[in-house]
Amino acid sequence: MPAYNAQATLKETFENIPDIVDEIILTDDASDDNTVQLSKSLGIKTLSHKKNLGYGANQKTCYKEALKNNSDIIIMLHPDFQYDPRLIPALASMIAYNNYDCVIASRMLVNSAKHSKMPKYKYIANKFLTFIQNIVLNKGLSEYHSGYRAFSSEVLKTIDFDKLSNDFIFDNQMIAVVLFKGYSIGEISCPTKYFDNASSISFFRSVKYGFGVLKVTFEYLLAKSKVYKSRIFN
Ligand SMILES: Nc1nc2c(ncn2[C@@H]2O[C@H](COP(=O)(O)OP(=O)(O)O)[C@@H](O)[C@H]2O)c(=O)[nH]1
Ligand SMILES: [Mg+2]
């Protein structure tokens, strides 16, 4: 769980994580609240950044720690309780049975996002960016932006994720690189919740993310057509 100011929702998220999970790791990106204390009191293995390094940087710390323990399947779950932790076995089984190398819990597959107060601009941007990426990346995913995903450890060992951004665009770069390397990505549907305590990225950060997605898509196109390999695809 990459955490940032997750005090209000961490306990509920944690309590809904099924027993099938062998180890839970939380990395805190210098939260202003009591996320770290709460996490430790719940018995979660907790690591923390001294300074705020960003959402991508937080995931890097988390994946490195998870890889240290010879894990087979690594699942990212946001501690803001927007995604249902009880779907972990569904995600994990698709990797365990070698159906896919990576699985995304999609908020768009059965359109749960539309009925969950996801801000309209986020919904429309998600649809638009997904449409573009499906064409360029030659896939049929329902979204590329969910923060609930599972990886086989082989994927995370092979991908040099340190090269990816420390910011929010890390998530989208990750999918693009996973596909570029020839790994497969599956999806399950997942309801999502939008409520007051769920942290919300500002409009400005979302717009920046949107342009970042277009940049990743363009870089993928250049790399795939062997014109130019940018840092993340090299
Ligand atoms: N590391 C880090 N994470 C952040 C920061 N701001 C937001 N987040 C996390 O990013 C995730 C996604 O943000 P959120 O507002 O929930 O977006 P949404 O789920 O797409 O509506 C959440 O789990 C937040 O905790 C930050 O400055 N640093
Ligand atoms: Mg969220």
CSV table of C-alpha atoms and ligand atoms in Angstrom, one decimal:
chain,number,residue,atom,x,y,z
A,1,MET,CA,0.0,0.0,0.0
A,2,PRO,CA,1.5,3.3,-1.1
A,3,ALA,CA,0.1,5.7,1.4
A,4,TYR,CA,-0.2,9.4,1.7
A,5,ASN,CA,-2.4,10.9,4.5
A,6,ALA,CA,-4.4,7.7,4.8
A,7,GLN,CA,-5.1,7.8,8.5
A,8,ALA,CA,-8.9,8.1,8.0
A,9,THR,CA,-9.2,5.0,5.8
A,10,LEU,CA,-6.3,2.8,6.5
A,11,LYS,CA,-7.9,0.7,9.3
A,12,GLU,CA,-10.9,-0.1,7.2
A,13,THR,CA,-8.8,-1.0,4.2
A,14,PHE,CA,-6.5,-3.2,6.3
A,15,GLU,CA,-9.4,-5.0,8.0
A,16,ASN,CA,-10.8,-6.0,4.6
A,17,ILE,CA,-7.6,-7.5,3.3
A,18,PRO,CA,-8.2,-11.3,3.2
A,19,ASP,CA,-6.0,-13.8,5.1
A,20,ILE,CA,-4.7,-15.2,1.8
A,21,VAL,CA,-2.2,-12.3,1.8
A,22,ASP,CA,1.2,-13.4,3.3
A,23,GLU,CA,2.6,-10.0,4.0
A,24,ILE,CA,1.3,-6.5,4.0
A,25,ILE,CA,3.7,-3.6,3.4
A,26,LEU,CA,2.9,0.1,3.7
A,27,THR,CA,5.2,2.8,2.5
A,28,ASP,CA,4.4,6.3,3.7
A,29,ASP,CA,5.4,9.3,1.6
A,30,ALA,CA,5.9,11.7,4.5
A,31,SER,CA,2.3,12.1,5.4
A,32,ASP,CA,1.2,15.0,7.6
A,33,ASP,CA,-1.2,12.8,9.6
A,34,ASN,CA,-0.7,9.7,11.7
A,35,THR,CA,-0.6,7.2,8.9
A,36,VAL,CA,2.8,5.7,10.1
A,37,GLN,CA,1.8,5.3,13.7
A,38,LEU,CA,-1.5,3.8,12.8
A,39,SER,CA,0.1,1.4,10.3
A,40,LYS,CA,2.6,0.2,12.9
A,41,SER,CA,-0.1,-0.2,15.5
A,42,LEU,CA,-2.0,-2.5,13.1
A,43,GLY,CA,1.1,-4.6,12.8
A,44,ILE,CA,1.8,-3.7,9.2
A,45,LYS,CA,5.4,-3.6,8.0
A,46,THR,CA,5.9,0.1,7.6
A,47,LEU,CA,8.5,2.1,5.7
A,48,SER,CA,8.5,5.8,5.4
A,49,HIS,CA,10.1,8.5,3.3
A,50,LYS,CA,11.7,11.4,5.2
A,51,LYS,CA,10.6,13.8,2.5
A,52,ASN,CA,7.6,13.7,0.2
A,53,LEU,CA,8.9,12.1,-3.0
A,54,GLY,CA,5.7,11.5,-4.9
A,55,TYR,CA,3.3,8.7,-5.7
A,56,GLY,CA,5.6,6.9,-8.2
A,57,ALA,CA,8.6,7.1,-5.8
A,58,ASN,CA,6.4,5.6,-3.1
A,59,GLN,CA,5.5,2.6,-5.3
A,60,LYS,CA,9.2,2.1,-6.1
A,61,THR,CA,10.0,1.8,-2.4
A,62,CYS,CA,7.1,-0.5,-1.9
A,63,TYR,CA,7.9,-2.9,-4.8
A,64,LYS,CA,11.5,-3.1,-3.8
A,65,GLU,CA,10.6,-4.1,-0.3
A,66,ALA,CA,8.1,-6.7,-1.6
A,67,LEU,CA,10.7,-8.2,-4.0
A,68,LYS,CA,13.1,-8.6,-1.1
A,69,ASN,CA,10.8,-11.3,0.4
A,70,ASN,CA,10.8,-13.6,-2.6
A,71,SER,CA,7.1,-13.0,-3.2
A,72,ASP,CA,5.4,-14.6,-6.1
A,73,ILE,CA,2.5,-12.1,-6.6
A,74,ILE,CA,2.6,-8.5,-5.6
A,75,ILE,CA,-0.5,-6.4,-5.4
A,76,MET,CA,-0.8,-2.6,-5.1
A,77,LEU,CA,-3.8,-1.5,-3.1
A,78,HIS,CA,-4.5,2.2,-2.2
A,79,PRO,CA,-5.2,2.7,1.4
A,80,ASP,CA,-7.9,5.3,0.7
A,81,PHE,CA,-10.6,2.5,0.7
A,82,GLN,CA,-11.8,3.3,-2.8
A,83,TYR,CA,-11.2,-0.2,-4.0
A,84,ASP,CA,-12.4,-3.4,-2.4
A,85,PRO,CA,-9.5,-5.3,-0.8
A,86,ARG,CA,-11.6,-8.5,-0.7
A,87,LEU,CA,-11.0,-8.8,-4.5
A,88,ILE,CA,-7.3,-9.6,-3.9
A,89,PRO,CA,-7.9,-13.4,-4.4
A,90,ALA,CA,-9.6,-12.7,-7.7
A,91,LEU,CA,-6.6,-10.6,-8.9
A,92,ALA,CA,-4.1,-13.1,-7.5
A,93,SER,CA,-5.6,-16.2,-9.0
A,94,MET,CA,-5.3,-14.9,-12.5
A,95,ILE,CA,-1.6,-14.6,-12.0
A,96,ALA,CA,-1.2,-17.8,-9.9
A,97,TYR,CA,-2.8,-19.9,-12.7
A,98,ASN,CA,-0.7,-18.2,-15.3
A,99,ASN,CA,-3.6,-16.5,-17.1
A,100,TYR,CA,-1.8,-13.2,-17.1
A,101,ASP,CA,1.4,-11.6,-15.9
A,102,CYS,CA,-0.4,-8.5,-14.6
A,103,VAL,CA,-4.0,-7.8,-13.7
A,104,ILE,CA,-5.8,-4.5,-13.3
A,105,ALA,CA,-8.9,-4.1,-11.2
A,106,SER,CA,-10.9,-1.9,-13.5
A,107,ARG,CA,-13.5,0.7,-12.5
A,108,MET,CA,-14.6,1.0,-16.1
A,109,LEU,CA,-15.2,-2.6,-17.2
A,110,VAL,CA,-18.8,-2.6,-16.1
A,111,ASN,CA,-18.9,1.2,-15.8
A,112,SER,CA,-18.9,1.2,-11.9
A,113,ALA,CA,-17.0,4.5,-12.1
A,114,LYS,CA,-20.0,6.2,-13.8
A,115,HIS,CA,-22.3,5.4,-10.9
A,116,SER,CA,-19.9,6.2,-8.1
A,117,LYS,CA,-19.5,9.9,-8.2
A,118,MET,CA,-16.2,9.8,-10.0
A,119,PRO,CA,-15.8,13.4,-11.1
A,120,LYS,CA,-17.2,13.9,-14.6
A,121,TYR,CA,-14.0,15.3,-16.0
A,122,LYS,CA,-12.0,12.3,-14.7
A,123,TYR,CA,-14.5,9.9,-16.2
A,124,ILE,CA,-14.5,11.6,-19.7
A,125,ALA,CA,-10.7,12.0,-19.6
A,126,ASN,CA,-10.3,8.3,-18.6
A,127,LYS,CA,-12.5,7.2,-21.5
A,128,PHE,CA,-10.7,9.4,-24.0
A,129,LEU,CA,-7.2,8.5,-23.0
A,130,THR,CA,-8.1,4.8,-22.8
A,131,PHE,CA,-9.5,5.0,-26.4
A,132,ILE,CA,-6.2,6.5,-27.7
A,133,GLN,CA,-4.0,4.0,-25.8
A,134,ASN,CA,-6.0,1.0,-27.0
A,135,ILE,CA,-5.4,2.1,-30.6
A,136,VAL,CA,-1.7,2.8,-30.1
A,137,LEU,CA,-0.9,-0.1,-27.8
A,138,ASN,CA,-3.1,-2.4,-29.8
A,139,LYS,CA,-5.0,-3.6,-26.7
A,140,GLY,CA,-8.6,-3.7,-25.5
A,141,LEU,CA,-8.3,-2.6,-21.9
A,142,SER,CA,-11.2,-0.8,-20.3
A,143,GLU,CA,-8.8,1.6,-18.5
A,144,TYR,CA,-5.1,2.3,-17.9
A,145,HIS,CA,-5.5,4.3,-14.7
A,146,SER,CA,-6.7,2.2,-11.9
A,147,GLY,CA,-4.6,2.1,-8.7
A,148,TYR,CA,-5.4,-1.5,-7.9
A,149,ARG,CA,-3.2,-3.9,-9.8
A,150,ALA,CA,-1.4,-7.2,-9.4
A,151,PHE,CA,2.0,-8.2,-10.8
A,152,SER,CA,3.8,-11.5,-11.0
A,153,SER,CA,7.1,-10.9,-9.3
A,154,GLU,CA,8.9,-11.8,-12.5
A,155,VAL,CA,7.4,-8.6,-14.1
A,156,LEU,CA,8.6,-6.4,-11.4
A,157,LYS,CA,12.1,-8.1,-11.4
A,158,THR,CA,12.4,-7.6,-15.1
A,159,ILE,CA,11.2,-4.0,-15.4
A,160,ASP,CA,13.7,-1.3,-14.4
A,161,PHE,CA,10.9,0.7,-12.7
A,162,ASP,CA,13.5,3.0,-11.1
A,163,LYS,CA,13.7,4.6,-14.5
A,164,LEU,CA,10.0,5.6,-14.4
A,165,SER,CA,8.6,8.8,-13.0
A,166,ASN,CA,8.3,9.6,-9.3
A,167,ASP,CA,5.0,11.3,-10.0
A,168,PHE,CA,1.5,10.0,-10.8
A,169,ILE,CA,2.4,9.1,-14.4
A,170,PHE,CA,4.3,6.2,-13.0
A,171,ASP,CA,1.1,4.1,-13.2
A,172,ASN,CA,0.6,4.7,-16.9
A,173,GLN,CA,4.3,4.3,-17.7
A,174,MET,CA,4.2,1.0,-15.9
A,175,ILE,CA,1.4,-0.4,-18.1
A,176,ALA,CA,3.1,0.8,-21.3
A,177,VAL,CA,6.4,-0.7,-20.4
A,178,VAL,CA,4.8,-4.0,-19.3
A,179,LEU,CA,3.1,-4.3,-22.7
A,180,PHE,CA,6.2,-3.2,-24.5
A,181,LYS,CA,8.1,-6.0,-22.9
A,182,GLY,CA,5.5,-8.4,-24.2
A,183,TYR,CA,3.9,-9.3,-20.9
A,184,SER,CA,0.1,-9.9,-20.8
A,185,ILE,CA,-2.4,-7.8,-18.9
A,186,GLY,CA,-5.8,-9.0,-17.8
A,187,GLU,CA,-8.6,-7.2,-16.0
A,188,ILE,CA,-11.3,-7.8,-13.4
A,189,SER,CA,-14.1,-5.4,-12.7
A,190,CYS,CA,-14.0,-3.6,-9.4
A,191,PRO,CA,-16.6,-1.2,-7.8
A,192,THR,CA,-15.1,2.1,-6.7
A,193,LYS,CA,-16.2,4.6,-4.1
A,194,TYR,CA,-15.9,8.3,-4.1
A,195,PHE,CA,-16.5,9.8,-0.6
A,196,ASP,CA,-15.2,12.7,1.5
A,197,ASN,CA,-12.3,10.9,3.1
A,198,ALA,CA,-11.0,9.5,-0.1
A,199,SER,CA,-8.0,11.6,-1.1
A,200,SER,CA,-8.5,13.5,-4.3
A,201,ILE,CA,-5.9,14.7,-6.7
A,202,SER,CA,-6.4,18.3,-7.7
A,203,PHE,CA,-7.8,19.3,-11.1
A,204,PHE,CA,-4.4,20.7,-12.1
A,205,ARG,CA,-2.5,17.5,-11.2
A,206,SER,CA,-5.1,15.5,-13.2
A,207,VAL,CA,-4.6,17.6,-16.3
A,208,LYS,CA,-0.8,17.2,-15.9
A,209,TYR,CA,-1.4,13.5,-15.7
A,210,GLY,CA,-3.5,13.5,-18.8
A,211,PHE,CA,-0.8,15.2,-20.9
A,212,GLY,CA,1.7,12.8,-19.4
A,213,VAL,CA,-0.4,9.9,-20.7
A,214,LEU,CA,-0.3,11.3,-24.2
A,215,LYS,CA,3.5,11.7,-23.9
A,216,VAL,CA,3.8,8.0,-22.8
A,217,THR,CA,1.6,6.9,-25.7
A,218,PHE,CA,3.7,8.9,-28.2
A,219,GLU,CA,7.0,7.5,-26.7
A,220,TYR,CA,5.5,4.0,-27.0
A,221,LEU,CA,4.7,4.6,-30.7
A,222,LEU,CA,8.2,5.8,-31.4
A,223,ALA,CA,9.8,2.9,-29.5
A,224,LYS,CA,7.6,0.3,-31.1
A,225,SER,CA,8.3,1.6,-34.6
A,226,LYS,CA,12.0,1.6,-33.8
A,227,VAL,CA,12.3,5.3,-34.5
A,228,TYR,CA,13.5,6.4,-31.1
A,229,LYS,CA,13.6,4.7,-27.7
A,230,SER,CA,13.0,7.1,-24.8
A,231,ARG,CA,14.5,6.4,-21.4
A,232,ILE,CA,11.6,4.4,-20.1
A,233,PHE,CA,11.5,2.0,-23.1
A,234,ASN,CA,15.2,1.6,-23.4
B,1,LIG,N1,3.0,9.4,-2.5
B,1,LIG,C1,2.0,10.3,-2.7
B,1,LIG,N2,0.8,9.9,-2.9
B,1,LIG,C2,-0.2,10.7,-3.1
B,1,LIG,C3,0.1,12.1,-3.1
B,1,LIG,N3,-1.2,12.7,-3.3
B,1,LIG,C4,-2.1,11.7,-3.5
B,1,LIG,N4,-1.5,10.5,-3.4
B,1,LIG,C5,-2.1,9.2,-3.5
B,1,LIG,O1,-2.4,8.9,-4.8
B,1,LIG,C6,-3.5,8.0,-4.8
B,1,LIG,C7,-4.5,8.4,-5.9
B,1,LIG,O2,-5.1,9.6,-5.6
B,1,LIG,P1,-6.6,9.8,-5.5
B,1,LIG,O3,-6.9,11.3,-5.2
B,1,LIG,O4,-7.3,8.8,-4.7
B,1,LIG,O5,-7.1,9.6,-7.1
B,1,LIG,P2,-8.3,8.7,-7.7
B,1,LIG,O6,-8.3,7.5,-6.9
B,1,LIG,O7,-7.9,8.5,-9.1
B,1,LIG,O8,-9.5,9.6,-7.5
B,1,LIG,C8,-4.1,8.0,-3.4
B,1,LIG,O9,-4.0,6.7,-2.9
B,1,LIG,C9,-3.3,9.0,-2.6
B,1,LIG,O10,-3.0,8.5,-1.3
B,1,LIG,C10,1.4,12.6,-2.8
B,1,LIG,O11,1.7,13.8,-2.8
B,1,LIG,N5,2.3,11.6,-2.7
B,2,MG,MG,-8.1,7.0,-4.9
